[in-house]
Each structure stands twice: as structure tokens, then as C-alpha cells.
Amino acid sequence: MARKNNKSKKKAQHAFILQREEEEQKKKELKQQRKVEKEENKWIDDLDDLEIDSEEHVFGLKKKIKKDKKNKKTKKEKKVIKKPESRVDAARRKKRERKARKHPVSYSKDVEM
């Protein structure tokens, strides 16, 4: 009797695990499908304004629009946070400035040769 119970338990556990894996797989597929649809809709909206017959041109424009969007995002999101100047850096900067005052020709940027 004990063996039969164990076997039935194992079968039930195995079936439950398989069912859970299938559900997870379906969720992943739905998520991926939504992501693809969202991407397609995004490019369709951008290309509605442009009336071009050739598929190649449309494909090229998609790439260009995609790059432009990426560049815009990165430019907006990037904010350079300046760290306070360390003592060593300040000393180096001051030394450089003193040298530049003593020898203005060698340190000036707009020296004509």
C-alpha cells in the first residue's frame, strides 16, 4: 500500500510541476508577444507620417528613427554629476595655473605656428 501511495504522490507532484511549467511558458510567450506588438506599433506610428512605397526605404527609416530615439533618450537621461574637487586635484590645477602665468606662450591654446 505504501508503495502505491508514494507512486501516486510522485505522479501527482510531477503532473503539478509540468502544469506549472506550462503556465510559466505561456506567460513568457504572452509577454514576448506583447513586447513585439508594442515595438511594431511604435514604428508604425512613426512611419504613418511618411508615405513611402518601397519596403527597403521603410526598413532603413525604421532603423534611423530607432537610432534617433535612442540618442534622444540617452541625451535626456544623462546628467553628469560633478564630484567635489579633491585636495590633490586642486593642488595640481593651481600648479598648472601658476605655470601658465609664468610661461603664457607655451600654455596658451591659440598659439600660431
Tab-separated table of C-alpha atoms in Angstrom:
chain	number	residue	atom	x	y	z
A	1	MET	CA	0.000	0.000	0.000
A	2	ALA	CA	2.759	2.432	0.918
A	3	ARG	CA	4.438	1.991	-2.455
A	4	LYS	CA	1.228	2.682	-4.328
A	5	ASN	CA	0.638	5.823	-2.286
A	6	ASN	CA	4.181	7.034	-2.949
A	7	LYS	CA	3.832	6.361	-6.666
A	8	SER	CA	0.541	8.205	-6.857
A	9	LYS	CA	2.031	11.099	-4.873
A	10	LYS	CA	5.010	11.302	-7.200
A	11	LYS	CA	2.755	11.201	-10.260
A	12	ALA	CA	0.601	13.964	-8.831
A	13	GLN	CA	3.664	16.081	-7.991
A	14	HIS	CA	5.111	15.505	-11.446
A	15	ALA	CA	1.828	16.476	-13.104
A	16	PHE	CA	1.627	19.600	-10.942
A	17	ILE	CA	5.199	20.599	-11.808
A	18	LEU	CA	4.540	20.073	-15.521
A	19	GLN	CA	1.365	22.135	-15.316
A	20	ARG	CA	3.187	24.966	-13.541
A	21	GLU	CA	5.988	24.924	-16.143
A	22	GLU	CA	3.427	25.100	-18.961
A	23	GLU	CA	1.728	28.082	-17.306
A	24	GLU	CA	5.067	29.872	-16.911
A	25	GLN	CA	5.900	29.150	-20.555
A	26	LYS	CA	2.542	30.590	-21.669
A	27	LYS	CA	3.124	33.709	-19.559
A	28	LYS	CA	6.567	34.188	-21.119
A	29	GLU	CA	5.161	33.759	-24.631
A	30	LEU	CA	2.377	36.284	-23.965
A	31	LYS	CA	4.865	38.754	-22.538
A	32	GLN	CA	7.147	38.337	-25.561
A	33	GLN	CA	4.207	38.710	-27.945
A	34	ARG	CA	3.074	41.923	-26.227
A	35	LYS	CA	6.608	43.264	-26.398
A	36	VAL	CA	6.814	42.553	-30.150
A	37	GLU	CA	3.401	44.131	-30.773
A	38	LYS	CA	4.402	47.201	-28.785
A	39	GLU	CA	7.591	47.578	-30.852
A	40	GLU	CA	5.670	47.183	-34.119
A	41	ASN	CA	3.069	49.741	-33.071
A	42	LYS	CA	5.773	52.190	-32.070
A	43	TRP	CA	7.394	52.075	-35.538
A	44	ILE	CA	4.054	52.102	-37.361
A	45	ASP	CA	3.105	55.328	-35.574
A	46	ASP	CA	6.374	56.937	-36.638
A	47	LEU	CA	6.056	55.752	-40.235
A	48	ASP	CA	2.416	56.795	-40.698
A	49	ASP	CA	3.599	60.327	-41.406
A	50	LEU	CA	5.977	59.136	-44.131
A	51	GLU	CA	4.403	57.890	-47.345
A	52	ILE	CA	6.951	55.607	-48.999
A	53	ASP	CA	6.175	52.639	-51.252
A	54	SER	CA	9.445	50.723	-51.115
A	55	GLU	CA	9.936	48.304	-48.228
A	56	GLU	CA	13.703	48.854	-48.178
A	57	HIS	CA	13.286	52.564	-47.631
A	58	VAL	CA	10.800	51.913	-44.861
A	59	PHE	CA	13.209	49.468	-43.228
A	60	GLY	CA	16.043	51.998	-43.426
A	61	LEU	CA	13.833	54.692	-41.954
A	62	LYS	CA	12.828	52.379	-39.131
A	63	LYS	CA	16.473	51.949	-38.253
A	64	LYS	CA	17.114	55.675	-38.460
A	65	ILE	CA	14.101	56.508	-36.309
A	66	LYS	CA	15.158	53.876	-33.802
A	67	LYS	CA	18.659	55.374	-33.577
A	68	ASP	CA	17.275	58.887	-33.212
A	69	LYS	CA	15.000	57.780	-30.389
A	70	LYS	CA	17.880	56.047	-28.614
A	71	ASN	CA	20.062	59.146	-28.914
A	72	LYS	CA	17.312	61.389	-27.582
A	73	LYS	CA	16.746	59.119	-24.610
A	74	THR	CA	20.414	58.914	-23.728
A	75	LYS	CA	20.882	62.674	-24.015
A	76	LYS	CA	17.903	63.386	-21.780
A	77	GLU	CA	18.690	60.761	-19.166
A	78	LYS	CA	22.398	61.503	-18.817
A	79	LYS	CA	23.135	64.004	-16.113
A	80	VAL	CA	26.767	64.464	-15.228
A	81	ILE	CA	27.212	64.799	-11.524
A	82	LYS	CA	30.389	66.698	-10.727
A	83	LYS	CA	32.292	65.360	-7.793
A	84	PRO	CA	33.846	67.886	-5.445
A	85	GLU	CA	37.456	68.558	-6.372
A	86	SER	CA	39.901	66.600	-4.229
A	87	ARG	CA	42.837	68.270	-2.500
A	88	VAL	CA	45.295	66.643	-4.886
A	89	ASP	CA	43.372	67.750	-7.972
A	90	ALA	CA	43.063	71.280	-6.627
A	91	ALA	CA	46.803	71.424	-5.960
A	92	ARG	CA	47.562	70.159	-9.492
A	93	ARG	CA	45.172	72.699	-11.011
A	94	LYS	CA	46.729	75.558	-9.041
A	95	LYS	CA	50.236	74.465	-10.025
A	96	ARG	CA	49.188	74.329	-13.680
A	97	GLU	CA	47.681	77.817	-13.414
A	98	ARG	CA	50.872	79.208	-11.827
A	99	LYS	CA	52.988	77.692	-14.604
A	100	ALA	CA	50.630	79.109	-17.198
A	101	ARG	CA	51.015	82.583	-15.674
A	102	LYS	CA	54.815	82.305	-15.700
A	103	HIS	CA	55.059	80.949	-19.267
A	104	PRO	CA	51.962	82.139	-21.125
A	105	VAL	CA	53.249	81.263	-24.630
A	106	SER	CA	53.740	77.547	-24.009
A	107	TYR	CA	50.411	77.124	-22.232
A	108	SER	CA	48.150	79.205	-24.448
A	109	LYS	CA	45.853	77.204	-26.722
A	110	ASP	CA	45.728	79.612	-29.642
A	111	VAL	CA	49.453	79.772	-30.395
A	112	GLU	CA	50.113	80.291	-34.096
A	113	MET	CA	52.995	78.352	-35.526
